[in-house]
Short mmCIF file of C-alpha atoms and ligand atoms in Angstrom, two decimals:
data_model
loop_
_atom_site.label_atom_id
_atom_site.label_comp_id
_atom_site.label_asym_id
_atom_site.label_seq_id
_atom_site.Cartn_x
_atom_site.Cartn_y
_atom_site.Cartn_z
CA MET A 8 119.55 85.09 55.77
CA ASN A 9 119.93 84.47 52.04
CA PRO A 10 116.64 83.64 50.39
CA PRO A 11 116.28 80.22 48.70
CA ALA A 12 117.08 80.08 44.97
CA GLU A 13 113.72 78.54 44.13
CA VAL A 14 110.27 78.63 45.72
CA ASP A 15 106.68 78.30 44.61
CA VAL A 16 105.65 81.77 45.72
CA LEU A 17 107.85 84.82 46.22
CA VAL A 18 106.32 87.58 48.33
CA VAL A 19 107.88 91.04 47.83
CA GLY A 20 107.51 93.25 50.92
CA PHE A 21 106.86 92.33 54.55
CA GLY A 22 103.98 94.53 55.66
CA ALA A 23 100.41 93.48 56.36
CA ALA A 24 99.79 92.44 52.74
CA GLY A 25 103.04 90.47 52.55
CA ALA A 26 102.33 88.67 55.82
CA ALA A 27 98.75 87.82 54.79
CA ALA A 28 99.96 86.59 51.39
CA ALA A 29 102.71 84.47 52.91
CA ILE A 30 100.32 82.89 55.43
CA ALA A 31 97.72 82.11 52.75
CA ALA A 32 100.22 80.71 50.24
CA HIS A 33 101.88 78.56 52.92
CA ASP A 34 98.54 77.26 54.19
CA ALA A 35 97.57 76.39 50.61
CA GLY A 36 100.61 74.09 50.47
CA ALA A 37 103.15 76.24 48.64
CA SER A 38 106.78 76.81 49.51
CA VAL A 39 107.07 80.54 50.19
CA CYS A 40 109.76 83.12 50.74
CA VAL A 41 109.34 86.77 51.74
CA VAL A 42 111.91 89.40 50.82
CA GLU A 43 111.83 92.83 52.46
CA LYS A 44 113.79 95.88 51.42
CA THR A 45 114.27 97.48 54.83
CA SER A 46 115.86 96.03 57.95
CA ALA A 47 112.54 95.29 59.71
CA GLY A 48 109.08 94.12 58.77
CA GLY A 49 105.81 95.89 59.44
CA GLY A 50 105.70 98.60 56.80
CA ASN A 51 102.91 101.05 57.53
CA CYS A 52 101.05 98.58 59.78
CA VAL A 53 103.27 99.60 62.69
CA HIS A 54 102.40 103.28 62.14
CA SER A 55 98.69 102.58 61.80
CA GLY A 56 95.87 102.92 64.29
CA GLY A 57 94.96 99.24 63.80
CA PHE A 58 91.48 100.17 62.58
CA LEU A 59 89.74 97.67 60.30
CA PHE A 60 86.83 98.63 58.08
CA ASP A 61 83.77 96.43 57.61
CA ILE A 62 80.59 96.74 55.59
CA ASP A 63 77.80 94.41 54.55
CA GLY A 64 74.26 94.75 53.26
CA PRO A 65 72.78 95.28 49.81
CA ARG A 66 74.44 98.67 49.24
CA ALA A 67 77.96 97.68 50.27
CA ILE A 68 79.34 97.78 46.74
CA ASP A 69 77.58 101.07 46.00
CA HIS A 70 79.27 102.51 49.07
CA LEU A 71 82.71 101.38 47.92
CA ASP A 72 82.03 102.44 44.35
CA ALA A 73 81.02 105.93 45.51
CA LEU A 74 84.24 106.29 47.52
CA CYS A 75 86.30 105.16 44.54
CA PHE A 76 84.49 107.62 42.26
CA GLY A 77 83.78 104.69 39.93
CA LYS A 78 87.50 104.04 39.34
CA THR A 79 87.63 100.49 40.71
CA ASP A 80 85.97 97.58 38.93
CA ARG A 81 82.93 96.32 40.78
CA ALA A 82 84.21 92.72 40.66
CA VAL A 83 87.26 93.87 42.63
CA LEU A 84 85.05 95.66 45.15
CA GLU A 85 82.86 92.56 45.46
CA ALA A 86 85.93 90.42 46.22
CA TYR A 87 87.01 93.00 48.80
CA ALA A 88 83.60 93.05 50.49
CA ARG A 89 83.53 89.22 50.63
CA GLY A 90 87.01 89.21 52.16
CA LEU A 91 86.05 91.77 54.81
CA ALA A 92 83.57 89.34 56.31
CA ASP A 93 86.39 86.83 56.97
CA ILE A 94 88.80 89.23 58.66
CA PRO A 95 87.62 88.84 62.28
CA ALA A 96 87.94 85.04 62.07
CA PHE A 97 91.31 85.33 60.32
CA VAL A 98 92.69 87.62 63.03
CA GLN A 99 91.33 85.25 65.66
CA THR A 100 93.01 82.19 64.13
CA LEU A 101 96.30 84.09 64.39
CA GLY A 102 95.70 84.67 68.10
CA GLY A 103 94.42 88.25 67.94
CA SER A 104 91.12 89.98 68.29
CA ALA A 105 89.51 92.95 66.50
CA PRO A 106 86.04 93.65 67.91
CA PRO A 107 83.78 96.42 66.56
CA VAL A 108 84.39 99.83 68.10
CA ASP A 109 81.65 101.97 69.59
CA ILE A 110 81.15 104.60 66.90
CA ASP A 111 79.59 107.03 69.37
CA ALA A 112 82.80 107.09 71.39
CA PHE A 113 84.65 108.76 68.50
CA GLY A 114 83.04 112.17 68.82
CA GLY A 115 81.54 112.42 65.35
CA MET A 116 84.69 111.13 63.60
CA LEU A 117 82.91 107.89 62.64
CA PRO A 118 81.37 106.83 60.36
CA SER A 119 83.76 108.36 57.88
CA TRP A 120 81.22 108.98 55.14
CA PRO A 121 77.70 108.98 56.66
CA HIS A 122 76.12 110.45 53.52
CA PHE A 123 77.38 107.80 51.11
CA PRO A 124 75.07 104.94 50.08
CA GLY A 125 74.96 102.00 52.49
CA ALA A 126 76.71 103.94 55.28
CA GLY A 127 74.26 102.50 57.81
CA ASN A 128 75.93 99.11 57.39
CA VAL A 129 79.46 100.35 57.98
CA ARG A 130 81.29 99.08 61.07
CA TYR A 131 84.81 99.66 62.30
CA ARG A 132 86.93 97.22 64.23
CA GLN A 133 90.17 97.86 66.04
CA PHE A 134 92.88 95.42 66.94
CA VAL A 135 93.11 94.84 70.70
CA PRO A 136 96.75 95.36 71.69
CA ALA A 137 98.62 93.92 74.64
CA ALA A 138 99.23 96.14 77.67
CA GLY A 139 101.46 99.08 76.75
CA GLU A 140 101.20 98.35 73.06
CA ARG A 141 99.46 100.35 70.32
CA PRO A 142 96.90 98.64 68.07
CA GLY A 143 98.94 98.92 64.84
CA PRO A 144 102.14 97.38 66.23
CA GLY A 145 99.95 94.81 68.04
CA LEU A 146 98.38 93.69 64.77
CA TRP A 147 101.82 93.48 63.21
CA ARG A 148 103.11 91.36 66.12
CA VAL A 149 100.36 88.83 65.45
CA LEU A 150 100.83 88.82 61.66
CA GLU A 151 104.60 88.48 61.89
CA GLY A 152 104.27 85.80 64.56
CA ALA A 153 102.04 83.74 62.26
CA VAL A 154 104.58 83.95 59.42
CA ARG A 155 107.44 82.97 61.73
CA ALA A 156 105.40 80.12 63.26
CA ARG A 157 105.05 78.66 59.77
CA ASN A 158 108.83 78.79 59.27
CA VAL A 159 108.44 80.89 56.16
CA PRO A 160 111.87 82.33 55.38
CA VAL A 161 111.98 86.14 55.56
CA ALA A 162 115.01 87.89 54.09
CA LEU A 163 115.33 91.43 55.46
CA SER A 164 117.42 94.17 53.81
CA THR A 165 116.88 92.30 50.56
CA PRO A 166 115.02 94.44 48.00
CA VAL A 167 113.73 93.07 44.75
CA VAL A 168 115.46 95.07 42.03
CA ASP A 169 114.06 93.34 38.96
CA LEU A 170 111.44 90.82 37.92
CA LEU A 171 112.38 87.79 35.83
CA THR A 172 110.09 87.28 32.87
CA SER A 173 109.75 84.71 30.11
CA ASP A 174 107.09 83.81 27.56
CA ASP A 175 105.34 82.29 30.56
CA GLY A 176 104.99 85.67 32.29
CA VAL A 177 106.76 86.54 35.53
CA VAL A 178 108.90 83.63 36.69
CA GLY A 179 110.89 85.09 39.54
CA ALA A 180 112.85 88.10 40.69
CA VAL A 181 116.34 89.45 41.23
CA VAL A 182 117.13 90.52 44.79
CA GLU A 183 120.09 92.40 46.17
CA SER A 184 121.70 92.07 49.58
CA ASP A 185 125.15 93.21 50.66
CA ARG A 186 125.61 94.42 47.09
CA VAL A 187 125.25 90.86 45.78
CA ARG A 188 122.49 90.13 43.31
CA ARG A 189 120.72 86.79 43.24
CA ALA A 190 117.94 85.35 41.12
CA ILE A 191 115.00 83.64 42.82
CA THR A 192 112.80 81.42 40.69
CA ALA A 193 109.13 81.56 41.62
CA ARG A 194 107.45 78.48 40.21
CA THR A 195 103.87 79.69 40.56
CA GLY A 196 103.83 83.36 41.35
CA VAL A 197 105.43 86.60 42.51
CA ILE A 198 103.25 88.78 44.73
CA LEU A 199 104.01 92.50 44.90
CA CYS A 200 103.23 93.62 48.46
CA SER A 201 105.79 96.37 48.21
CA GLY A 202 103.65 99.39 48.94
CA SER A 203 103.25 102.54 46.91
CA PHE A 204 105.48 105.56 46.33
CA GLU A 205 104.65 108.03 49.13
CA ALA A 206 108.19 108.06 50.54
CA ASP A 207 109.71 109.17 47.23
CA ALA A 208 109.78 112.97 46.78
CA GLU A 209 110.07 112.84 43.01
CA LEU A 210 107.11 110.49 42.55
CA ARG A 211 105.02 112.49 45.02
CA ASP A 212 105.64 115.58 42.94
CA ALA A 213 104.89 113.70 39.75
CA TYR A 214 101.57 112.18 40.78
CA LEU A 215 100.07 113.83 43.86
CA PRO A 216 98.24 117.13 43.81
CA LEU A 217 100.26 119.22 46.25
CA PRO A 218 103.66 119.31 47.96
CA LEU A 219 103.47 116.61 50.64
CA THR A 220 105.75 115.10 53.24
CA SER A 221 105.56 111.44 54.22
CA VAL A 222 104.22 110.57 57.68
CA GLY A 223 104.72 106.81 57.58
CA HIS A 224 107.11 104.04 56.54
CA GLN A 225 110.11 105.29 54.57
CA GLY A 226 110.64 102.16 52.43
CA ASN A 227 107.84 102.78 49.95
CA THR A 228 109.77 104.60 47.28
CA GLY A 229 107.90 103.42 44.20
CA ASP A 230 109.76 100.15 43.47
CA THR A 231 106.34 98.59 42.92
CA LEU A 232 105.67 100.98 40.04
CA ARG A 233 109.01 100.38 38.38
CA LEU A 234 108.85 96.58 38.74
CA ALA A 235 105.25 96.30 37.58
CA GLN A 236 105.65 98.64 34.64
CA ALA A 237 108.78 96.84 33.44
CA ALA A 238 106.67 93.66 33.40
CA GLY A 239 104.03 95.42 31.29
CA ALA A 240 101.44 96.32 33.95
CA SER A 241 98.68 98.87 33.69
CA LEU A 242 98.57 101.42 36.52
CA TRP A 243 95.63 102.83 38.45
CA HIS A 244 94.73 105.35 41.16
CA MET A 245 97.95 107.32 40.72
CA SER A 246 96.57 110.58 42.15
CA ALA A 247 94.71 108.99 45.09
CA PHE A 248 96.13 109.19 48.60
CA PHE A 249 95.18 109.85 52.17
CA GLY A 250 97.07 111.80 54.74
CA TRP A 251 97.29 114.04 57.74
CA LEU A 252 98.33 117.55 58.58
CA SER A 253 101.72 117.01 60.07
CA PHE A 254 104.67 118.53 61.85
CA VAL A 255 108.09 118.26 60.25
CA HIS A 256 111.17 118.14 62.47
CA PRO A 257 114.57 118.00 60.76
CA ASP A 258 115.88 115.34 63.17
CA TYR A 259 113.21 112.81 62.17
CA PRO A 260 112.80 111.17 58.77
CA ALA A 261 109.00 111.00 58.79
CA ALA A 262 106.70 113.86 59.70
CA PHE A 263 104.51 113.66 62.84
CA THR A 264 100.76 113.33 62.24
CA LEU A 265 98.71 115.96 64.06
CA ASP A 266 95.22 115.67 65.58
CA VAL A 267 93.63 118.14 68.02
CA HIS A 268 91.29 116.59 70.59
CA ALA A 269 89.15 119.60 71.53
CA PRO A 270 87.30 122.03 69.25
CA SER A 271 89.16 125.14 70.41
CA PHE A 272 91.53 125.36 67.46
CA ILE A 273 91.83 126.91 64.01
CA TYR A 274 94.13 126.47 61.03
CA VAL A 275 95.89 129.44 59.51
CA ASP A 276 98.05 129.47 56.42
CA GLY A 277 101.54 130.92 56.22
CA ASP A 278 99.98 134.34 55.78
CA GLY A 279 98.09 133.95 59.09
CA ARG A 280 94.63 133.58 57.55
CA ARG A 281 92.06 130.83 58.05
CA PHE A 282 91.43 128.84 54.88
CA ALA A 283 89.00 126.00 55.74
CA ASP A 284 86.25 124.62 57.94
CA GLU A 285 88.77 122.98 60.27
CA THR A 286 86.32 120.46 61.72
CA GLY A 287 84.38 119.63 58.56
CA TRP A 288 86.79 117.25 56.82
CA GLU A 289 86.93 113.49 57.10
CA VAL A 290 90.04 112.69 59.12
CA HIS A 291 92.03 111.09 56.25
CA ASP A 292 90.94 113.73 53.79
CA ARG A 293 91.52 116.81 55.95
CA VAL A 294 94.83 117.31 54.24
CA ARG A 295 92.95 118.16 51.05
CA SER A 296 91.69 121.34 52.71
CA VAL A 297 94.99 122.90 51.67
CA THR A 298 94.77 121.89 48.01
CA GLY A 299 92.15 124.52 47.25
CA TYR A 300 93.06 127.52 45.20
CA LEU A 301 91.32 130.50 46.76
CA PRO A 302 90.49 132.88 43.94
CA ARG A 303 90.06 135.92 46.17
CA ARG A 304 93.45 135.49 47.78
CA PRO A 305 96.81 136.66 46.45
CA ASN A 306 98.19 133.20 47.20
CA ARG A 307 96.83 129.66 47.35
CA PRO A 308 96.79 128.43 50.98
CA ASN A 309 100.36 129.23 51.78
CA MET A 310 102.07 126.27 53.46
CA PRO A 311 103.50 125.51 55.94
CA GLY A 312 100.71 126.98 58.03
CA TRP A 313 99.94 126.71 61.73
CA ILE A 314 97.39 125.05 63.97
CA ILE A 315 96.45 127.58 66.64
CA PHE A 316 94.84 126.23 69.79
CA ASP A 317 94.24 127.10 73.41
CA GLU A 318 94.94 125.69 76.86
CA ALA A 319 91.87 123.40 76.80
CA ALA A 320 93.05 121.84 73.53
CA ARG A 321 96.63 121.55 74.80
CA GLN A 322 95.41 119.53 77.76
CA ALA A 323 92.90 117.45 75.78
CA GLY A 324 95.47 114.96 74.53
CA PRO A 325 98.71 114.54 72.56
CA LEU A 326 98.69 116.24 69.17
CA HIS A 327 100.63 113.26 67.86
CA GLY A 328 100.33 109.59 68.70
CA ILE A 329 96.87 108.33 67.80
CA VAL A 330 98.50 107.08 64.62
CA GLY A 331 102.02 107.48 63.38
CA SER A 332 104.88 107.43 65.88
CA PRO A 333 107.18 106.89 62.94
CA ASN A 334 110.23 108.05 64.81
CA ASP A 335 110.27 106.14 68.10
CA TYR A 336 109.37 109.39 69.78
CA GLU A 337 106.86 109.43 72.65
CA TRP A 338 104.86 112.66 72.43
CA SER A 339 103.87 113.93 75.89
CA LEU A 340 100.23 113.38 76.84
CA ASP A 341 99.59 117.08 77.56
CA ASN A 342 102.00 118.38 74.89
CA SER A 343 104.08 120.09 77.58
CA THR A 344 107.40 118.52 76.51
CA GLU A 345 106.89 119.83 72.99
CA VAL A 346 106.02 123.30 74.34
CA ALA A 347 109.18 123.26 76.41
CA ALA A 348 111.21 122.09 73.40
CA GLY A 349 109.84 124.93 71.29
CA TRP A 350 108.12 122.58 68.82
CA ILE A 351 104.87 124.16 70.00
CA LYS A 352 104.99 127.96 70.32
CA ARG A 353 103.21 129.74 73.15
CA GLY A 354 101.89 133.29 73.42
CA ASP A 355 99.92 135.17 76.09
CA ASP A 356 97.96 136.94 73.37
CA SER A 357 97.81 137.35 69.63
CA ALA A 358 100.79 139.73 69.43
CA ASP A 359 102.90 137.42 71.59
CA LEU A 360 102.00 134.41 69.42
CA ALA A 361 102.77 136.36 66.24
CA ALA A 362 106.21 137.14 67.63
CA ALA A 363 106.77 133.47 68.53
CA THR A 364 105.65 132.15 65.14
CA GLY A 365 106.79 134.89 62.81
CA LEU A 366 103.24 135.40 61.56
CA ASP A 367 102.20 138.93 60.59
CA PRO A 368 100.78 140.40 63.85
CA ALA A 369 98.10 142.49 62.12
CA ILE A 370 96.82 139.58 60.01
CA LEU A 371 96.84 137.17 62.94
CA LYS A 372 94.96 139.67 65.12
CA ASP A 373 92.40 140.14 62.37
CA THR A 374 92.01 136.35 61.91
CA LEU A 375 91.49 135.74 65.63
CA ALA A 376 89.00 138.60 65.81
CA GLY A 377 87.11 137.17 62.82
CA TYR A 378 86.97 133.75 64.44
CA ALA A 379 85.83 135.27 67.78
CA ALA A 380 83.03 137.08 65.90
CA ALA A 381 81.94 133.80 64.29
CA VAL A 382 81.90 132.20 67.75
CA SER A 383 79.78 134.95 69.28
CA ARG A 384 77.21 134.97 66.46
CA ARG A 385 77.39 131.13 66.26
CA ALA A 386 77.81 131.31 62.50
CA ASP A 387 81.00 130.98 60.45
CA TYR A 388 80.03 132.88 57.29
CA GLU A 389 83.46 132.44 55.75
CA PHE A 390 83.96 128.66 55.93
CA GLY A 391 80.73 127.20 57.28
CA ARG A 392 82.12 125.56 60.44
CA THR A 393 79.19 124.08 62.37
CA PRO A 394 77.93 126.06 65.40
CA ALA A 395 78.65 123.20 67.81
CA THR A 396 82.37 123.41 67.00
CA LEU A 397 82.56 127.20 67.25
CA VAL A 398 84.11 127.54 70.70
CA PRO A 399 86.26 130.42 71.92
CA LEU A 400 90.06 130.34 71.82
CA LEU A 401 91.03 131.45 75.33
CA PRO A 402 94.60 132.66 76.06
CA PRO A 403 97.27 131.52 76.50
CA LEU A 404 97.45 130.51 72.85
CA TYR A 405 99.61 127.83 71.27
CA ALA A 406 100.68 127.16 67.69
CA ILE A 407 102.36 124.28 65.90
CA GLN A 408 103.59 124.52 62.37
CA MET A 409 101.80 122.15 60.02
CA THR A 410 102.38 120.95 56.54
CA PRO A 411 100.31 118.52 54.44
CA GLY A 412 101.45 114.91 54.87
CA VAL A 413 100.75 111.72 52.95
CA ALA A 414 100.19 108.46 54.85
CA THR A 415 99.59 106.08 51.97
CA ALA A 416 99.44 106.66 48.24
CA SER A 417 97.11 104.38 46.28
CA GLY A 418 98.95 104.33 42.96
CA GLY A 419 100.32 101.08 41.60
CA PRO A 420 99.53 98.18 39.30
CA ARG A 421 95.90 97.58 38.39
CA ARG A 422 94.64 94.30 39.75
CA ASP A 423 91.60 92.12 39.19
CA ALA A 424 89.38 90.31 41.71
CA ASP A 425 91.94 87.48 41.87
CA ALA A 426 94.72 89.97 42.72
CA ARG A 427 96.29 89.33 39.31
CA VAL A 428 98.18 92.29 37.81
CA LEU A 429 96.64 93.38 34.52
CA ARG A 430 98.15 94.65 31.29
CA PRO A 431 96.79 97.88 29.80
CA GLY A 432 93.73 97.45 27.64
CA GLY A 433 90.49 99.36 27.63
CA GLY A 434 89.10 101.16 30.66
CA ALA A 435 89.13 98.18 33.01
CA GLY A 436 92.55 96.83 32.08
CA GLY A 437 93.63 94.02 29.80
CA ASP A 438 94.76 90.42 30.33
CA PRO A 439 96.46 89.33 33.53
CA ILE A 440 100.24 89.05 33.44
CA PRO A 441 100.80 85.35 34.23
CA GLY A 442 102.56 84.80 37.52
CA LEU A 443 102.26 88.40 38.79
CA PHE A 444 99.99 89.42 41.66
CA ALA A 445 99.63 92.54 43.80
CA ALA A 446 97.99 93.31 47.14
CA GLY A 447 97.53 96.15 49.60
CA ALA A 448 99.10 99.53 48.98
CA ALA A 449 100.96 98.17 45.95
CA GLY A 450 98.13 99.55 43.79
CA SER A 451 95.39 100.01 46.39
CA ILE A 452 91.74 99.53 45.50
CA TRP A 453 90.94 103.03 46.83
CA GLY A 454 90.39 105.15 43.77
CA HIS A 455 89.79 108.49 45.36
CA LEU A 456 88.60 108.59 48.98
CA THR A 457 89.30 105.94 51.56
CA GLU A 458 87.52 104.51 54.58
CA HIS A 459 88.78 104.44 58.14
CA GLY A 460 90.45 101.02 58.26
CA GLY A 461 90.50 100.70 54.47
CA GLY A 462 94.26 100.30 54.07
CA LEU A 463 94.89 97.33 56.35
CA THR A 464 91.78 95.53 55.14
CA ASP A 465 92.80 96.00 51.50
CA ALA A 466 96.20 94.54 52.45
CA ILE A 467 94.78 91.57 54.36
CA VAL A 468 91.95 90.71 51.96
CA PHE A 469 93.99 90.90 48.75
CA GLY A 470 97.11 89.52 50.42
CA ARG A 471 95.12 86.40 51.28
CA ILE A 472 93.54 86.19 47.82
CA ALA A 473 96.92 86.64 46.11
CA GLY A 474 98.56 84.05 48.36
CA GLU A 475 95.90 81.44 47.65
CA ARG A 476 95.84 82.06 43.89
CA ALA A 477 99.60 82.22 43.53
CA ALA A 478 100.03 78.98 45.49
CA SER A 479 98.27 77.01 42.81
CA ARG A 480 99.46 76.57 39.26
CA ALA A 481 96.68 79.07 38.62
CA GLY A 482 99.31 81.71 39.11
CA ARG A 483 100.83 80.60 35.85
CA LEU A 484 97.82 79.18 33.96
CA VAL A 485 95.73 82.26 33.53
CA THR A 486 92.56 80.61 32.28
CA ASN A 487 92.14 78.59 35.48
CA ALA A 488 92.90 81.44 37.80
CA THR A 489 89.39 81.98 39.08
CA THR A 490 88.65 78.31 39.72
C1 LIG B 180 100.05 107.05 60.10
C2 LIG B 180 99.25 105.98 59.42
C3 LIG B 180 98.09 105.50 60.03
C4 LIG B 180 97.33 104.51 59.41
N1 LIG B 180 96.24 103.98 60.07
C5 LIG B 180 95.53 102.99 59.49
C6 LIG B 180 94.47 102.34 60.19
O1 LIG B 180 94.21 102.58 61.37
N2 LIG B 180 93.75 101.40 59.52
C7 LIG B 180 94.03 101.07 58.22
O2 LIG B 180 93.35 100.23 57.64
N3 LIG B 180 95.09 101.61 57.56
C8 LIG B 180 95.84 102.55 58.17
N4 LIG B 180 96.91 103.07 57.52
C9 LIG B 180 97.25 102.54 56.20
C10 LIG B 180 97.85 101.15 56.35
O3 LIG B 180 98.83 101.18 57.36
C11 LIG B 180 98.43 100.68 55.02
O4 LIG B 180 97.46 100.81 54.01
C12 LIG B 180 98.85 99.22 55.10
O5 LIG B 180 99.69 99.02 56.21
C13 LIG B 180 99.55 98.83 53.80
O6 LIG B 180 100.11 97.55 53.98
P1 LIG B 180 100.97 96.90 52.80
O7 LIG B 180 101.52 95.65 53.34
O8 LIG B 180 100.16 96.86 51.56
O9 LIG B 180 102.12 97.94 52.48
P2 LIG B 180 103.25 98.54 53.42
O10 LIG B 180 102.89 98.47 54.82
O11 LIG B 180 103.51 99.86 52.82
O12 LIG B 180 104.49 97.56 53.21
C14 LIG B 180 105.22 97.50 52.02
C15 LIG B 180 106.55 96.86 52.34
O13 LIG B 180 107.25 96.60 51.12
C16 LIG B 180 108.61 96.94 51.31
N5 LIG B 180 109.24 97.16 50.01
C17 LIG B 180 109.17 98.27 49.22
N6 LIG B 180 109.88 98.07 48.09
C18 LIG B 180 110.40 96.82 48.16
C19 LIG B 180 111.26 96.05 47.31
N7 LIG B 180 111.74 96.53 46.15
N8 LIG B 180 111.62 94.80 47.70
C20 LIG B 180 111.17 94.29 48.89
N9 LIG B 180 110.38 94.99 49.75
C21 LIG B 180 110.00 96.23 49.37
C22 LIG B 180 108.55 98.16 52.19
O14 LIG B 180 109.78 98.41 52.84
C23 LIG B 180 107.44 97.78 53.17
O15 LIG B 180 107.94 97.08 54.28
C24 LIG B 180 97.72 104.02 58.14
C25 LIG B 180 98.90 104.48 57.53
C26 LIG B 180 99.67 105.44 58.17
C27 LIG B 180 100.94 105.90 57.53
#
């Protein structure tokens, strides 16, 4: 469809933030249109695990502030925390459900940051999918359904290529479809819900701290940055991201996230040496274990490396599929299809595995012997892995090549508690740019670390705030924006 030439609110991007913004703006009485660059909606929501973060209590803001390393204004964090409390009811009004998960069932993975202030009040919810559905796509089904039920026009394959500005701020956008450009006037606001830049190799190299591949949606190529900066926006959180160790296959555009579901595994770098406490990293931050420069090594952790695991770990569950599935590929539950396909290498012993992987046989033998010694003395002197996770690697051995992957980058326009995009000015940003809003991964609130379920909740909370604010003339009249 061609988008209308004039609306109250123009939503750029049809992921979780765009859907939440469109629903809120529509329900506040505005005429709304959504434009999406790719041929389908969902963005990273359909790759996600459908986890939703929640926190309350007197130390909630301290918790968030600690995760952001003080890089996100407290007023923004307060707005986020208030919005979290509404998410279960919001999901329910759309016909879905996201009850709290049993933290104990996640084998020590949750809570994400038990040592941070206020962690005792952290809860995690997960969207309940329909039979045969994953939680992330299930949440997207409900969000998209709510937008469609409101008859909000959604133009797919229609990227915004420019913002229209006047003395009155941002007044619309130029979109392109079938090589035809059209202007859309937005009477009260344009909301950038267009994600970050993790799918753009050049921007990844420019802003993120190590060579990364993208494990999620391929449409987030930094348009948000270019559009916002051309309108005069300040940026924030450019080096923040979360990710996964991942497997790259040339036939698939996005890398496959990797998780091992039993403790009998180690990581080795491209030289065949261990380089980290494999079980000691928060799941979203594990990828940072490869950023370290190791001063006593001739090389930094040399990537791609390998995850080496045994039969018990092979049978403990699919290495890929808890989150991700970016490629419409169903990973086998016991990883046997991927062994047969040669994606996972197999060896009867260390020498056999070295031959299958190309790793130096002497170094690999030494590494496995060192790990076996740590297991038998129940102490990992080199990397401090906890005794409970020091379990033997029993042949046959398996290995999958792994490379650091980025799921979502945080970088984008700085926003305030009303989701208004700010101009540069002082540490906390300057004045809002009239008529321009941002939500979700288009400049995420997460300034350094993130929480399990922090991405979708950022998208939903600030999507809703942006939709409500932009629906009123407040989008244009800056001084009334918080009323
Ligand atoms: C593997 C994986 C697992 C995850 N698991 C979880 C989880 O369990 N819980 C959680 O909270 N978070 C999770 N996340 C993060 C979460 O999915 C994202 O933070 C969230 O979906 C971001 O939503 P968004 O709408 O802000 O942006 P996106 O989903 O990135 O959507 C942005 C949209 O904008 C479009 N777009 C880009 N440029 C333009 C343009 N110029 N014009 C128009 N449209 C444009 C894009 O194509 C895209 O559709 C996960 C992410 C990944 C990759």
